[in-house]
């Protein structure tokens, strides 16, 4: 007689609030250890050291306009021109009362001079310049150390290296910097029903869309992604092999599918066997079976298989976690108050993230639902730019009521999770 293995009816894992779940994720993770990188490869990464200027910039007082270098306290407005100073060289020129030196932008100021009068405010005739204005001390001169003084901390640890920061490092001659690397991520889809997206479907099969969706979502945040080329079957041995290989090749693993209560949902028990499961259920919709475990000191995010659930869990937990591992401080997208353009159904048993299009008008933000919010309906995320947050413990939300929403097409602006439940 064959025995039919039944799915378990209750979970061994406590139902955590979103806040508790995030606390567990964030306490288990820290920024990846710093690596030394050449400047060109450091753009967008987080600085892991304070940068102190070894020299002052500019290192010499320089003209900031083309004109004549003069002594500002010299009252004569007619001066004989004694030479010409170009940028890029330092001639042995000096300015005395009654004289001026023709000077180009960026050129070092001749000895004695303390101001530059631009060409536009002068007239020149037979080696004599006539000033039409009285020069001000320091006028049109970039003094030593205007950009930065020697010894000054010019870029603090924790800063994201953008164009200006990289430019400053190049100006200082610092071509290698200590930065936190971006985590390398492996993505694996699990499920017997799945075939690679380019294969022909047989009855009962569906295409694996999550691998690509999650890869694109991770790449959009700048993370380096390797996706398993084909979905892994719901088989403990195969899952273990794939997971161990993924762990060996990356700093974090994202799985999709196999974390619910069915008899072939084998990911949670496997994670419990190989490491420590810190989250097994979260009071959120979609995404209740979201799972988080630490294996060999690396995070594994077990996302539910339904396409909307996996992407919402990525947005809500994985993305901020990977940002934290990158050393970034700003983890959360802007969270704003919006007015509902229509009635929304909501069960009070979980916090729900409803997909919406938010538009700004003169009164603030208005949210339009993207229609049916089934977690299998990826179309509910197509074109959506916001996740409306309908808190646990509250019921249906009538038209005109105000709720909070994450603006998911905007860059992160918040350090702390803006959800208290
Ligand atoms: P699971 O979380 O494994 O119970 O999967 C729930 C449902 O999500 C499955 O029945 C599929 O319809 C769907 N699903 C699971 N994995 C994927 C995937 N990689 N791509 C698209 N749909 C998936
Ligand atoms: Mg499955």
JSON list of C-alpha atoms in Angstrom, two decimals, residues 333-418:
[
{"chain": "A", "resi": 333, "resn": "UNK", "atom": "CA", "xyz": [11.86, 54.50, -1.11]},
{"chain": "A", "resi": 334, "resn": "UNK", "atom": "CA", "xyz": [9.92, 57.66, -0.33]},
{"chain": "A", "resi": 335, "resn": "UNK", "atom": "CA", "xyz": [6.76, 56.86, 1.62]},
{"chain": "A", "resi": 336, "resn": "UNK", "atom": "CA", "xyz": [4.04, 59.48, 1.05]},
{"chain": "A", "resi": 337, "resn": "UNK", "atom": "CA", "xyz": [0.37, 59.99, 1.93]},
{"chain": "A", "resi": 338, "resn": "UNK", "atom": "CA", "xyz": [-2.01, 59.46, -0.97]},
{"chain": "A", "resi": 339, "resn": "UNK", "atom": "CA", "xyz": [-5.80, 59.85, -1.42]},
{"chain": "A", "resi": 340, "resn": "UNK", "atom": "CA", "xyz": [-7.66, 56.90, -2.83]},
{"chain": "A", "resi": 341, "resn": "UNK", "atom": "CA", "xyz": [-9.50, 57.46, -6.11]},
{"chain": "A", "resi": 342, "resn": "UNK", "atom": "CA", "xyz": [-11.72, 54.43, -5.45]},
{"chain": "A", "resi": 343, "resn": "UNK", "atom": "CA", "xyz": [-12.90, 52.03, -2.71]},
{"chain": "A", "resi": 344, "resn": "UNK", "atom": "CA", "xyz": [-10.38, 49.31, -1.86]},
{"chain": "A", "resi": 345, "resn": "UNK", "atom": "CA", "xyz": [-11.22, 45.96, -0.27]},
{"chain": "A", "resi": 346, "resn": "UNK", "atom": "CA", "xyz": [-8.84, 44.90, 2.49]},
{"chain": "A", "resi": 347, "resn": "UNK", "atom": "CA", "xyz": [-8.84, 42.08, 5.06]},
{"chain": "A", "resi": 348, "resn": "UNK", "atom": "CA", "xyz": [-7.56, 43.29, 8.43]},
{"chain": "A", "resi": 349, "resn": "UNK", "atom": "CA", "xyz": [-5.58, 40.10, 9.13]},
{"chain": "A", "resi": 350, "resn": "UNK", "atom": "CA", "xyz": [-2.42, 41.22, 7.28]},
{"chain": "A", "resi": 351, "resn": "UNK", "atom": "CA", "xyz": [-0.74, 44.38, 6.01]},
{"chain": "A", "resi": 352, "resn": "UNK", "atom": "CA", "xyz": [-1.46, 44.54, 2.30]},
{"chain": "A", "resi": 353, "resn": "UNK", "atom": "CA", "xyz": [0.63, 46.12, -0.42]},
{"chain": "A", "resi": 354, "resn": "UNK", "atom": "CA", "xyz": [-1.80, 47.06, -3.18]},
{"chain": "A", "resi": 355, "resn": "UNK", "atom": "CA", "xyz": [-0.39, 48.04, -6.53]},
{"chain": "A", "resi": 356, "resn": "UNK", "atom": "CA", "xyz": [-1.41, 51.46, -7.83]},
{"chain": "A", "resi": 357, "resn": "UNK", "atom": "CA", "xyz": [-0.64, 54.30, -10.15]},
{"chain": "A", "resi": 358, "resn": "UNK", "atom": "CA", "xyz": [-0.08, 57.48, -8.15]},
{"chain": "A", "resi": 359, "resn": "UNK", "atom": "CA", "xyz": [-0.42, 60.85, -9.83]},
{"chain": "A", "resi": 360, "resn": "UNK", "atom": "CA", "xyz": [0.39, 64.24, -8.34]},
{"chain": "A", "resi": 361, "resn": "UNK", "atom": "CA", "xyz": [-2.27, 66.95, -8.53]},
{"chain": "A", "resi": 362, "resn": "UNK", "atom": "CA", "xyz": [-2.61, 70.35, -6.82]},
{"chain": "A", "resi": 363, "resn": "UNK", "atom": "CA", "xyz": [-3.98, 68.71, -3.63]},
{"chain": "A", "resi": 364, "resn": "UNK", "atom": "CA", "xyz": [-1.24, 66.08, -3.36]},
{"chain": "A", "resi": 365, "resn": "UNK", "atom": "CA", "xyz": [-1.08, 62.49, -4.56]},
{"chain": "A", "resi": 366, "resn": "UNK", "atom": "CA", "xyz": [-4.07, 60.52, -5.89]},
{"chain": "A", "resi": 367, "resn": "UNK", "atom": "CA", "xyz": [-3.88, 56.71, -6.14]},
{"chain": "A", "resi": 368, "resn": "UNK", "atom": "CA", "xyz": [-5.62, 54.66, -8.84]},
{"chain": "A", "resi": 369, "resn": "UNK", "atom": "CA", "xyz": [-5.72, 50.90, -8.33]},
{"chain": "A", "resi": 370, "resn": "UNK", "atom": "CA", "xyz": [-4.27, 48.68, -11.07]},
{"chain": "A", "resi": 371, "resn": "UNK", "atom": "CA", "xyz": [-7.31, 46.37, -10.82]},
{"chain": "A", "resi": 372, "resn": "UNK", "atom": "CA", "xyz": [-7.53, 42.81, -9.51]},
{"chain": "A", "resi": 373, "resn": "UNK", "atom": "CA", "xyz": [-4.90, 42.33, -6.81]},
{"chain": "A", "resi": 374, "resn": "UNK", "atom": "CA", "xyz": [-4.51, 38.57, -7.13]},
{"chain": "A", "resi": 375, "resn": "UNK", "atom": "CA", "xyz": [-0.93, 37.58, -6.35]},
{"chain": "A", "resi": 376, "resn": "UNK", "atom": "CA", "xyz": [-0.73, 35.55, -9.56]},
{"chain": "A", "resi": 377, "resn": "UNK", "atom": "CA", "xyz": [-1.68, 38.56, -11.68]},
{"chain": "A", "resi": 378, "resn": "UNK", "atom": "CA", "xyz": [1.61, 40.16, -12.65]},
{"chain": "A", "resi": 379, "resn": "UNK", "atom": "CA", "xyz": [-0.40, 42.71, -14.65]},
{"chain": "A", "resi": 380, "resn": "UNK", "atom": "CA", "xyz": [-1.30, 44.36, -11.34]},
{"chain": "A", "resi": 381, "resn": "UNK", "atom": "CA", "xyz": [2.33, 45.52, -11.21]},
{"chain": "A", "resi": 382, "resn": "UNK", "atom": "CA", "xyz": [2.59, 46.51, -14.86]},
{"chain": "A", "resi": 383, "resn": "UNK", "atom": "CA", "xyz": [2.83, 50.31, -14.99]},
{"chain": "A", "resi": 384, "resn": "UNK", "atom": "CA", "xyz": [2.38, 50.57, -11.21]},
{"chain": "A", "resi": 385, "resn": "UNK", "atom": "CA", "xyz": [4.54, 53.24, -9.58]},
{"chain": "A", "resi": 386, "resn": "UNK", "atom": "CA", "xyz": [3.35, 52.75, -6.00]},
{"chain": "A", "resi": 387, "resn": "UNK", "atom": "CA", "xyz": [2.59, 50.15, -3.37]},
{"chain": "A", "resi": 388, "resn": "UNK", "atom": "CA", "xyz": [-0.29, 51.30, -1.18]},
{"chain": "A", "resi": 389, "resn": "UNK", "atom": "CA", "xyz": [0.13, 50.17, 2.43]},
{"chain": "A", "resi": 390, "resn": "UNK", "atom": "CA", "xyz": [-3.16, 48.99, 3.97]},
{"chain": "A", "resi": 391, "resn": "UNK", "atom": "CA", "xyz": [-2.19, 48.25, 7.58]},
{"chain": "A", "resi": 392, "resn": "UNK", "atom": "CA", "xyz": [-2.98, 45.10, 9.55]},
{"chain": "A", "resi": 393, "resn": "UNK", "atom": "CA", "xyz": [-5.98, 45.71, 11.82]},
{"chain": "A", "resi": 394, "resn": "UNK", "atom": "CA", "xyz": [-7.77, 48.06, 9.41]},
{"chain": "A", "resi": 395, "resn": "UNK", "atom": "CA", "xyz": [-10.61, 47.05, 7.06]},
{"chain": "A", "resi": 396, "resn": "UNK", "atom": "CA", "xyz": [-11.80, 48.28, 3.66]},
{"chain": "A", "resi": 397, "resn": "UNK", "atom": "CA", "xyz": [-10.49, 51.70, 2.65]},
{"chain": "A", "resi": 398, "resn": "UNK", "atom": "CA", "xyz": [-13.18, 53.98, 1.15]},
{"chain": "A", "resi": 399, "resn": "UNK", "atom": "CA", "xyz": [-12.67, 56.38, -1.75]},
{"chain": "A", "resi": 400, "resn": "UNK", "atom": "CA", "xyz": [-11.07, 59.63, -0.56]},
{"chain": "A", "resi": 401, "resn": "UNK", "atom": "CA", "xyz": [-9.38, 58.07, 2.47]},
{"chain": "A", "resi": 402, "resn": "UNK", "atom": "CA", "xyz": [-5.69, 58.68, 2.96]},
{"chain": "A", "resi": 403, "resn": "UNK", "atom": "CA", "xyz": [-3.14, 55.88, 3.14]},
{"chain": "A", "resi": 404, "resn": "UNK", "atom": "CA", "xyz": [0.63, 55.64, 2.98]},
{"chain": "A", "resi": 405, "resn": "UNK", "atom": "CA", "xyz": [2.33, 54.48, -0.19]},
{"chain": "A", "resi": 406, "resn": "UNK", "atom": "CA", "xyz": [5.85, 53.59, -1.28]},
{"chain": "A", "resi": 407, "resn": "UNK", "atom": "CA", "xyz": [6.78, 55.31, -4.54]},
{"chain": "A", "resi": 408, "resn": "UNK", "atom": "CA", "xyz": [8.51, 52.38, -6.22]},
{"chain": "A", "resi": 409, "resn": "UNK", "atom": "CA", "xyz": [9.84, 54.31, -9.21]},
{"chain": "A", "resi": 410, "resn": "UNK", "atom": "CA", "xyz": [11.73, 56.78, -6.99]},
{"chain": "A", "resi": 411, "resn": "UNK", "atom": "CA", "xyz": [15.22, 56.42, -5.52]},
{"chain": "A", "resi": 412, "resn": "UNK", "atom": "CA", "xyz": [15.60, 55.67, -1.82]},
{"chain": "A", "resi": 413, "resn": "UNK", "atom": "CA", "xyz": [15.38, 58.61, 0.57]},
{"chain": "A", "resi": 414, "resn": "UNK", "atom": "CA", "xyz": [14.78, 56.99, 3.96]},
{"chain": "A", "resi": 415, "resn": "UNK", "atom": "CA", "xyz": [17.12, 55.34, 6.47]},
{"chain": "A", "resi": 416, "resn": "UNK", "atom": "CA", "xyz": [14.43, 53.77, 8.67]},
{"chain": "A", "resi": 417, "resn": "UNK", "atom": "CA", "xyz": [11.57, 51.46, 7.65]},
{"chain": "A", "resi": 418, "resn": "UNK", "atom": "CA", "xyz": [8.57, 53.81, 7.47]}
]
